[in-house]
Amino acid sequence: MYTIKGKTTEWELVIGLEVHCQIISKSKVFSGASTAFGAEQNTHVSFIDAAFPGMLPVVNEKCIEQCVKTGMGLNAVINKYSRFDRKNYFYADLPQGYQISQLYHPIVGEGFIEVTTSEGTRKIGVERLHLEQDAGKSIHDMSPTKSFIDLNRCGVGLMEIVSKPDMHSPEEAGEYLRQLRAIVRALGTCDGNMDEGSMRCDANISVRPVGSTELRQRVEVKNVNSVRFVMEAIEIEAHRQVELYEAGQTFSQETRLFDSVNKETRPMRSKENANDYRYFPDPDLLPVILTDEYIENIRRNLPELPEAKKKRYVSELGLTPYDAGVLTADTETSAYFETAIKGQDPKKVANWIMGDLFAFLNKTNIHISESPIKANQLGALVELITNGTISGKIAKEVFEIMTQTGKDPAVIVDEKGLKQVSDTGAIDALIHDILAANADKVAEIKAGKDKLKGWFVGQIMKASQGKVNPALANQLLEKQLDSWS
Ligand code: MN
């Protein structure tokens, strides 16, 4: 159990996460404007997004479908009745003066995400998922005296996924986020890119003495943009609270920012009471009513979810839970793996993917979907090792050439003459020459210095440029040494 040992008391953490996921859809949630990322400022803005008087929002059906899918991925209740509310506040990048959200009747109710940490597997409760619109973007760093507004993002659909205060360590919160990201990616409902802001996390953090069940004053740390930073922010904020309590101080409910450079949280604003938003039902929008048929149709077409896939990799393919977790973290990786293992030993393929391939992709910053080595080619490489055509050592060399040329491994082996030598006559001759040239060392072996055999195997491998099967070389060496005189 993760705790913070203070001077007088041992403390545990209580963490809840609110995650905003940008919905994958061609157009915005209440207008027909494009959601494409990276366009010129203020070019993807309809009259609705710019809040011209008299404009009427129309809900985008695709966004509804994406919420329902995600709800199913969260093992959650899909609410057949949901409704939109206006959340009123003023900000320059919110031309309407309110955000359309769902307070009282969210489209998705309670569910859970299964999370595996070093302490085991737990279900983390999900309180709700609601559909809302994003605000525009304020740009403060283009001029020392002016701020600029880009409304391209204004009105893009968001799913806000609120967890229960069920997490008790930075690790657990990190795994929850990773798992959530894997789910939305598998479903194609959000791209999950935290660094581009399409997934944004607010963490609610409080501490309490170990053993207590109270919920103490919480602090919200806003807009943390990577899993690692969320974990760091939680740890740092929890320590800050422990120090305050132990110094006999109190603090109020507030919103803070995480400074990832100075490793501290800083006050942003004191938390407005939710009532200050003066929520009321949006008079321009009808409630969303879903039929059983609509919901079941989506359920039938749901792809395999990461958790189910992970369990299948462990039970059917014999992978460790850790390896299965890594390979199911996103759909491209699992698709790559599943193509590569056709006819191959899954464990060997997993080792190549998580070892050499990931190392190469990380180093070159290439995504697996753009890997110069295609999945079937990696499978073919493993096949060449399995059937004895090349040794594991030569395979590393072939792999290297594959990353540079994209050629099939068999072609590279042919071109470079890398085929393992299994002609025992040729190997015998090679061994004979080496033994003859090193008669002194042979004598030492005969006198009992067994360790030197390894040196001979090394010489054989070297003389054959690694093309002799090491097991075979060993066997033939022993045979010749026995009869050597
Ligand atoms: Mn929100």
Coordinates of C-alpha atoms and ligand atoms in Angstrom, one line a residue:
M1 CA 0.0 0.0 0.0
Y2 CA 1.3 3.5 -1.0
T3 CA 1.5 5.8 2.0
I4 CA 3.3 9.0 3.0
K5 CA 5.0 8.7 6.4
G6 CA 4.8 12.1 8.0
K7 CA 6.4 13.1 11.3
T8 CA 3.5 12.1 13.4
T9 CA 1.1 10.2 11.2
E10 CA 1.0 7.9 8.2
W11 CA -1.2 9.2 5.4
E12 CA -3.0 7.6 2.5
L13 CA -4.0 9.3 -0.7
V14 CA -7.5 9.7 -2.2
I15 CA -7.5 10.5 -5.9
G16 CA -10.3 11.0 -8.4
L17 CA -9.6 11.9 -12.1
E18 CA -11.7 14.0 -14.5
V19 CA -10.6 13.3 -18.1
H20 CA -11.7 15.3 -21.1
C21 CA -11.4 13.3 -24.3
Q22 CA -11.8 15.0 -27.6
I23 CA -14.2 13.0 -29.7
I24 CA -13.1 11.7 -33.1
S25 CA -15.8 13.0 -35.5
K26 CA -15.5 14.9 -38.7
S27 CA -17.6 17.9 -37.6
K28 CA -18.2 19.6 -34.3
V29 CA -20.8 18.5 -31.7
F30 CA -23.5 21.2 -32.5
S31 CA -22.4 22.6 -35.9
G32 CA -21.1 21.4 -39.2
A33 CA -17.7 23.0 -38.9
S34 CA -14.7 20.8 -39.4
T35 CA -12.7 19.4 -36.4
A36 CA -9.5 19.0 -38.3
F37 CA -6.4 19.8 -36.2
G38 CA -3.8 22.4 -37.2
A39 CA -5.8 24.5 -39.7
E40 CA -5.2 28.2 -40.0
Q41 CA -6.7 30.1 -37.0
N42 CA -10.5 30.9 -37.1
T43 CA -11.1 29.1 -40.4
H44 CA -13.2 26.2 -38.9
V45 CA -15.8 28.3 -37.3
S46 CA -19.5 28.3 -38.1
F47 CA -22.0 31.0 -37.0
I48 CA -23.0 28.6 -34.2
D49 CA -19.5 28.3 -32.9
A50 CA -19.1 32.0 -33.0
A51 CA -22.4 32.4 -31.1
F52 CA -24.2 34.6 -33.6
P53 CA -27.6 35.5 -32.4
G54 CA -30.5 33.3 -33.6
M55 CA -28.3 30.3 -34.5
L56 CA -29.6 27.0 -33.4
P57 CA -27.4 24.1 -32.4
V58 CA -28.1 20.6 -33.8
V59 CA -26.6 17.6 -32.1
N60 CA -24.1 15.6 -34.2
E61 CA -25.3 11.9 -34.1
K62 CA -21.7 10.7 -34.6
C63 CA -20.8 12.2 -31.2
I64 CA -23.7 10.4 -29.5
E65 CA -22.5 7.1 -31.0
Q66 CA -18.9 7.8 -29.8
C67 CA -20.1 8.4 -26.3
V68 CA -22.2 5.2 -26.2
K69 CA -19.3 3.2 -27.5
T70 CA -17.0 4.6 -24.9
G71 CA -19.6 4.0 -22.2
M72 CA -19.6 0.3 -23.2
G73 CA -15.8 0.3 -23.1
L74 CA -16.1 1.6 -19.5
N75 CA -18.5 -1.2 -18.6
A76 CA -21.0 1.5 -17.9
V77 CA -24.8 2.1 -17.8
I78 CA -25.9 3.7 -21.1
N79 CA -28.7 6.2 -20.2
K80 CA -31.5 6.0 -22.7
Y81 CA -32.5 9.5 -21.6
S82 CA -30.0 12.3 -21.5
R83 CA -30.2 16.1 -21.8
F84 CA -28.1 19.2 -22.3
D85 CA -27.6 22.0 -19.8
R86 CA -25.9 25.4 -20.1
K87 CA -23.0 26.0 -17.8
N88 CA -22.7 29.8 -17.6
Y89 CA -19.4 31.5 -17.3
F90 CA -17.6 34.3 -19.0
Y91 CA -14.3 33.8 -20.9
A92 CA -12.9 35.4 -24.0
D93 CA -12.6 32.1 -25.8
L94 CA -16.2 31.2 -25.1
P95 CA -18.4 33.4 -27.3
Q96 CA -21.7 31.9 -26.2
G97 CA -21.0 32.9 -22.6
Y98 CA -21.9 29.3 -21.6
Q99 CA -20.8 25.8 -22.4
I100 CA -23.3 23.3 -23.4
S101 CA -22.8 20.3 -21.2
Q102 CA -24.8 17.6 -19.4
L103 CA -25.1 18.1 -15.6
Y104 CA -28.2 16.4 -14.5
H105 CA -28.7 13.7 -17.1
P106 CA -25.4 12.5 -18.6
I107 CA -25.5 10.1 -21.5
V108 CA -23.4 7.5 -19.6
G109 CA -23.8 6.5 -15.9
E110 CA -21.7 4.4 -13.6
G111 CA -19.1 1.9 -14.8
F112 CA -15.5 0.8 -14.0
I113 CA -12.1 0.4 -15.5
E114 CA -10.0 -2.6 -14.5
V115 CA -6.5 -1.5 -13.5
T116 CA -3.5 -3.6 -12.8
T117 CA -0.6 -2.3 -10.7
S118 CA 2.2 -3.9 -8.7
E119 CA -0.4 -4.4 -6.0
G120 CA -2.7 -6.5 -8.2
T121 CA -5.9 -5.9 -10.2
R122 CA -8.7 -3.6 -9.0
K123 CA -11.8 -2.1 -10.5
I124 CA -11.8 1.7 -10.4
G125 CA -15.2 3.2 -10.4
V126 CA -16.4 5.5 -13.1
E127 CA -19.0 8.0 -11.9
R128 CA -20.2 9.2 -15.3
L129 CA -19.4 10.2 -18.9
H130 CA -21.1 13.3 -20.2
L131 CA -21.0 15.0 -23.6
E132 CA -20.1 18.7 -23.9
Q133 CA -18.5 21.2 -26.2
D134 CA -14.9 22.5 -26.0
A135 CA -14.0 26.2 -25.7
G136 CA -11.7 28.1 -28.1
K137 CA -8.1 28.7 -27.4
S138 CA -6.6 31.9 -25.9
I139 CA -3.1 32.6 -27.2
H140 CA -1.1 34.7 -24.7
D141 CA 2.4 34.3 -26.0
M142 CA 2.2 36.1 -29.4
S143 CA 2.3 39.6 -28.1
P144 CA 3.4 41.2 -24.9
T145 CA 0.3 43.4 -24.7
K146 CA -2.5 41.4 -26.5
S147 CA -4.2 38.1 -26.3
F148 CA -5.4 36.3 -29.4
I149 CA -8.4 34.0 -29.7
D150 CA -8.6 31.0 -32.0
L151 CA -12.1 29.6 -32.3
N152 CA -11.3 26.5 -34.4
R153 CA -11.5 24.3 -31.3
C154 CA -14.7 26.0 -30.1
G155 CA -17.6 23.5 -30.3
V156 CA -15.5 20.4 -30.8
G157 CA -17.2 17.5 -29.0
L158 CA -15.7 16.3 -25.6
M159 CA -16.4 13.3 -23.5
E160 CA -15.8 14.2 -19.8
I161 CA -15.1 11.0 -17.9
V162 CA -15.3 11.4 -14.2
S163 CA -13.9 8.6 -11.9
K164 CA -14.9 7.9 -8.4
P165 CA -12.4 8.9 -5.7
D166 CA -11.2 5.3 -5.8
M167 CA -7.5 5.6 -6.5
H168 CA -4.9 5.6 -3.7
S169 CA -1.5 5.9 -5.4
P170 CA 0.2 7.8 -8.2
E171 CA 0.8 4.4 -9.9
E172 CA -2.9 3.5 -9.8
A173 CA -3.9 6.9 -11.3
G174 CA -1.3 6.5 -14.0
E175 CA -2.5 3.0 -14.9
Y176 CA -6.1 4.2 -14.9
L177 CA -5.2 6.9 -17.4
R178 CA -3.2 4.4 -19.6
Q179 CA -6.1 1.9 -19.5
L180 CA -8.6 4.6 -20.4
R181 CA -6.4 5.8 -23.2
A182 CA -6.1 2.2 -24.5
I183 CA -9.9 1.8 -24.4
V184 CA -10.7 5.0 -26.3
R185 CA -8.0 4.2 -28.9
A186 CA -9.3 0.7 -29.4
L187 CA -12.8 2.0 -29.9
G188 CA -11.7 4.8 -32.2
T189 CA -13.6 7.4 -30.1
C190 CA -10.6 9.6 -29.2
D191 CA -6.9 9.5 -30.3
G192 CA -5.7 9.8 -26.7
N193 CA -2.8 12.1 -27.5
M194 CA -2.3 14.0 -24.3
D195 CA 0.6 16.1 -25.7
E196 CA -1.7 17.5 -28.4
G197 CA -4.5 18.2 -25.8
S198 CA -7.0 15.7 -27.2
M199 CA -6.9 14.0 -23.8
R200 CA -6.6 16.3 -20.8
C201 CA -6.6 15.3 -17.1
D202 CA -7.6 17.1 -13.9
A203 CA -6.7 15.3 -10.7
N204 CA -8.6 15.7 -7.5
I205 CA -6.3 14.9 -4.6
S206 CA -6.8 14.7 -0.8
V207 CA -5.0 12.8 2.0
R208 CA -6.2 11.2 5.2
P209 CA -4.7 9.3 8.0
V210 CA -4.3 5.6 7.1
G211 CA -7.3 3.6 8.3
S212 CA -9.7 6.6 8.2
T213 CA -12.6 6.6 5.7
E214 CA -13.2 10.4 5.8
L215 CA -13.0 12.5 2.6
R216 CA -10.9 15.6 3.5
Q217 CA -10.5 18.8 1.7
R218 CA -9.5 18.2 -1.9
V219 CA -7.4 20.2 -4.3
E220 CA -7.8 20.0 -8.0
V221 CA -4.7 20.0 -10.2
K222 CA -5.8 21.1 -13.7
N223 CA -4.8 20.2 -17.2
V224 CA -1.8 18.0 -16.7
N225 CA -0.6 16.8 -20.1
S226 CA 1.1 13.5 -19.7
V227 CA 0.7 10.4 -17.7
R228 CA 4.0 10.8 -16.0
F229 CA 3.2 14.4 -15.1
V230 CA -0.1 13.4 -13.6
M231 CA 1.7 10.9 -11.4
E232 CA 4.3 13.5 -10.4
A233 CA 1.7 16.1 -9.7
I234 CA -0.3 13.8 -7.4
E235 CA 2.8 12.8 -5.4
I236 CA 3.9 16.4 -5.0
E237 CA 0.5 17.8 -4.1
A238 CA -0.1 15.0 -1.6
H239 CA 3.2 15.7 0.1
R240 CA 2.3 19.4 0.3
Q241 CA -1.0 18.6 2.0
V242 CA 0.6 16.3 4.5
E243 CA 3.1 19.0 5.4
L244 CA 0.3 21.5 5.9
Y245 CA -1.8 19.2 8.1
E246 CA 1.3 18.3 10.2
A247 CA 2.1 21.9 10.7
G248 CA -1.4 22.4 12.1
Q249 CA -2.6 24.4 9.1
T250 CA -5.7 24.0 7.0
F251 CA -6.3 24.9 3.4
S252 CA -9.4 25.6 1.2
Q253 CA -10.7 23.8 -1.8
E254 CA -8.9 25.3 -4.7
T255 CA -7.6 24.7 -8.2
R256 CA -3.9 24.5 -8.7
L257 CA -1.5 24.2 -11.7
F258 CA 1.4 21.7 -11.9
D259 CA 4.7 23.2 -12.8
S260 CA 6.6 20.3 -14.3
V261 CA 9.9 22.2 -14.4
N262 CA 10.0 23.4 -10.8
K263 CA 8.2 20.3 -9.6
E264 CA 5.5 22.1 -7.6
T265 CA 1.8 22.9 -7.7
R266 CA 0.8 26.5 -7.6
P267 CA -2.6 28.2 -6.9
M268 CA -4.6 29.1 -9.9
R269 CA -8.0 30.1 -8.5
S270 CA -10.2 29.2 -5.6
K271 CA -12.8 26.7 -6.8
E272 CA -16.1 28.2 -7.8
N273 CA -19.0 26.5 -6.3
A274 CA -20.7 24.4 -8.9
N275 CA -23.9 26.4 -8.3
D276 CA -22.2 29.5 -9.5
Y277 CA -22.4 28.3 -13.0
R278 CA -26.2 28.7 -12.9
Y279 CA -26.8 25.5 -14.8
F280 CA -30.2 25.2 -16.6
P281 CA -31.5 23.0 -19.4
D282 CA -30.6 24.3 -22.8
P283 CA -33.9 25.4 -24.4
D284 CA -32.4 25.0 -27.9
L285 CA -31.8 21.3 -27.7
L286 CA -34.1 18.3 -27.3
P287 CA -33.3 15.5 -24.9
V288 CA -31.4 12.6 -26.4
I289 CA -33.6 9.4 -26.4
L290 CA -31.9 6.2 -27.3
T291 CA -33.7 3.0 -28.2
D292 CA -32.7 -0.5 -27.1
E293 CA -32.2 -1.4 -30.7
Y294 CA -29.8 1.5 -31.3
I295 CA -27.8 0.6 -28.2
E296 CA -27.7 -3.2 -29.0
N297 CA -26.6 -2.5 -32.6
I298 CA -23.6 -0.5 -31.3
R299 CA -22.8 -3.3 -28.8
R300 CA -22.8 -5.9 -31.5
N301 CA -20.3 -4.1 -33.5
L302 CA -17.9 -3.2 -30.7
P303 CA -14.3 -4.3 -31.3
E304 CA -12.4 -6.5 -28.8
L305 CA -11.4 -4.3 -25.9
P306 CA -7.9 -4.1 -24.5
E307 CA -8.7 -5.9 -21.3
A308 CA -10.3 -8.8 -23.1
K309 CA -7.5 -8.9 -25.6
K310 CA -4.9 -8.9 -22.8
K311 CA -6.6 -11.8 -21.0
R312 CA -6.7 -13.7 -24.3
Y313 CA -2.9 -13.1 -24.9
V314 CA -2.2 -14.5 -21.4
S315 CA -4.5 -17.5 -21.5
E316 CA -4.2 -18.5 -25.1
L317 CA -0.8 -17.3 -26.2
G318 CA 1.0 -17.8 -22.9
L319 CA 2.4 -14.3 -22.6
T320 CA 3.1 -12.7 -19.2
P321 CA 0.4 -10.2 -18.0
Y322 CA 3.1 -7.5 -18.4
D323 CA 3.9 -8.3 -22.0
A324 CA 0.2 -8.7 -22.8
G325 CA -0.4 -5.2 -21.3
V326 CA 2.3 -3.6 -23.4
L327 CA 1.1 -5.3 -26.6
T328 CA -2.5 -4.3 -26.1
A329 CA -1.8 -0.7 -25.1
D330 CA -2.9 0.5 -28.6
T331 CA -4.6 -1.2 -31.5
E332 CA -1.7 -0.7 -34.0
T333 CA 0.7 -2.6 -31.7
S334 CA -1.7 -5.4 -31.1
A335 CA -2.6 -5.6 -34.8
Y336 CA 1.1 -5.7 -35.6
F337 CA 1.7 -8.5 -33.1
E338 CA -1.2 -10.6 -34.3
T339 CA 0.0 -10.4 -37.9
A340 CA 3.5 -11.3 -36.9
I341 CA 2.7 -14.4 -34.9
K342 CA 0.9 -16.2 -37.7
G343 CA 2.6 -19.6 -37.7
Q344 CA 5.2 -18.4 -35.1
D345 CA 5.8 -18.8 -31.4
P346 CA 4.0 -15.8 -29.9
K347 CA 6.6 -15.4 -27.0
K348 CA 9.5 -15.2 -29.4
V349 CA 7.7 -12.6 -31.6
A350 CA 6.7 -10.6 -28.5
N351 CA 10.4 -10.5 -27.4
W352 CA 11.4 -9.2 -30.8
I353 CA 8.7 -6.5 -30.8
M354 CA 9.3 -5.3 -27.2
G355 CA 13.0 -5.6 -27.5
D356 CA 14.7 -4.7 -30.8
L357 CA 11.7 -3.3 -32.6
F358 CA 10.6 -0.9 -29.8
A359 CA 14.2 0.2 -29.2
F360 CA 14.5 1.0 -32.9
L361 CA 11.2 2.8 -33.1
N362 CA 11.9 4.8 -30.0
K363 CA 15.3 5.8 -31.1
T364 CA 14.1 7.0 -34.5
N365 CA 10.7 8.3 -33.2
I366 CA 8.8 6.3 -35.7
H367 CA 5.3 4.9 -34.9
I368 CA 4.8 1.2 -35.2
S369 CA 2.2 1.8 -38.0
E370 CA 5.0 3.3 -40.1
S371 CA 7.7 0.7 -39.1
P372 CA 10.0 -0.1 -42.0
I373 CA 9.8 -3.7 -40.9
K374 CA 6.3 -4.9 -41.6
A375 CA 4.6 -7.3 -39.2
N376 CA 4.8 -10.3 -41.7
Q377 CA 8.5 -9.6 -42.2
L378 CA 9.2 -9.7 -38.5
G379 CA 7.3 -13.0 -38.4
A380 CA 9.5 -14.3 -41.3
L381 CA 12.6 -13.3 -39.4
V382 CA 11.5 -15.3 -36.4
E383 CA 10.8 -18.2 -38.8
L384 CA 14.4 -18.2 -40.1
I385 CA 15.7 -18.5 -36.6
T386 CA 13.2 -21.2 -35.6
N387 CA 14.0 -23.4 -38.7
G388 CA 17.7 -23.0 -38.1
T389 CA 18.5 -21.0 -41.3
I390 CA 20.2 -18.3 -39.2
S391 CA 21.4 -17.9 -35.6
G392 CA 19.9 -15.4 -33.2
K393 CA 23.1 -13.4 -33.5
I394 CA 22.9 -13.2 -37.3
A395 CA 19.2 -12.3 -36.9
K396 CA 20.2 -9.1 -35.1
E397 CA 22.3 -8.2 -38.1
V398 CA 19.5 -9.1 -40.5
F399 CA 17.1 -7.0 -38.4
E400 CA 19.5 -4.0 -38.6
I401 CA 19.6 -4.3 -42.4
M402 CA 15.8 -4.7 -42.5
T403 CA 15.4 -1.3 -40.7
Q404 CA 17.5 0.3 -43.3
T405 CA 16.2 -1.3 -46.5
G406 CA 12.7 -2.7 -45.7
K407 CA 13.7 -5.9 -47.5
D408 CA 12.4 -9.4 -46.6
P409 CA 14.8 -11.2 -44.2
A410 CA 15.2 -14.2 -46.6
V411 CA 16.4 -11.9 -49.4
I412 CA 18.9 -10.3 -47.1
V413 CA 20.2 -13.7 -45.9
D414 CA 20.6 -14.8 -49.5
E415 CA 22.3 -11.6 -50.7
K416 CA 24.7 -11.4 -47.8
G417 CA 25.3 -15.2 -47.7
L418 CA 24.3 -15.3 -44.0
K419 CA 22.9 -18.8 -44.1
Q420 CA 23.9 -20.9 -41.1
V421 CA 26.5 -23.6 -42.0
S422 CA 25.0 -27.0 -41.1
D423 CA 27.3 -29.0 -43.4
T424 CA 29.1 -31.0 -40.7
G425 CA 32.0 -31.9 -43.0
A426 CA 32.9 -28.2 -43.5
I427 CA 32.6 -27.4 -39.8
D428 CA 34.7 -30.4 -38.9
A429 CA 37.4 -29.3 -41.3
L430 CA 37.2 -25.8 -39.7
I431 CA 37.5 -27.2 -36.2
H432 CA 40.4 -29.4 -37.2
D433 CA 42.4 -26.4 -38.4
I434 CA 41.7 -24.4 -35.3
L435 CA 42.7 -27.2 -33.0
A436 CA 45.8 -27.9 -35.0
A437 CA 46.8 -24.2 -34.8
N438 CA 46.3 -24.1 -31.0
A439 CA 47.8 -27.4 -29.9
D440 CA 49.0 -25.8 -26.6
K441 CA 45.5 -24.9 -25.6
V442 CA 44.3 -28.4 -26.6
A443 CA 46.9 -29.8 -24.3
E444 CA 45.6 -27.6 -21.5
I445 CA 42.1 -28.8 -22.0
K446 CA 43.4 -32.4 -21.9
A447 CA 45.0 -31.5 -18.6
G448 CA 41.6 -30.5 -17.3
K449 CA 41.2 -26.8 -18.1
D450 CA 37.6 -27.2 -19.4
K451 CA 37.0 -23.5 -19.5
L452 CA 39.0 -23.2 -22.6
K453 CA 36.4 -25.0 -24.6
G454 CA 34.4 -21.8 -24.7
W455 CA 37.3 -20.0 -26.2
F456 CA 37.4 -22.6 -29.0
V457 CA 33.7 -22.2 -29.7
G458 CA 34.3 -18.5 -29.9
Q459 CA 37.1 -19.1 -32.4
I460 CA 34.8 -21.3 -34.5
M461 CA 32.1 -18.7 -34.6
K462 CA 34.6 -16.1 -35.5
A463 CA 36.2 -18.1 -38.3
S464 CA 32.7 -18.8 -39.7
Q465 CA 31.6 -15.2 -39.3
G466 CA 28.8 -16.4 -36.9
K467 CA 27.3 -18.7 -39.5
V468 CA 27.9 -22.0 -37.6
N469 CA 25.1 -23.1 -35.4
P470 CA 26.6 -22.8 -31.9
A471 CA 25.0 -25.9 -30.5
L472 CA 26.3 -27.9 -33.5
A473 CA 29.8 -26.3 -33.2
N474 CA 29.9 -27.4 -29.5
Q475 CA 28.9 -30.9 -30.3
L476 CA 31.5 -31.3 -33.1
L477 CA 34.2 -29.7 -31.0
E478 CA 33.6 -32.2 -28.2
K479 CA 33.8 -35.1 -30.6
Q480 CA 37.1 -34.0 -32.1
L481 CA 38.6 -33.2 -28.7
D482 CA 37.7 -36.7 -27.5
S483 CA 39.6 -38.3 -30.4
W484 CA 42.5 -35.7 -30.5
S485 CA 45.9 -37.0 -29.6
Ligands
MN1 MN -15.9 19.7 -18.5

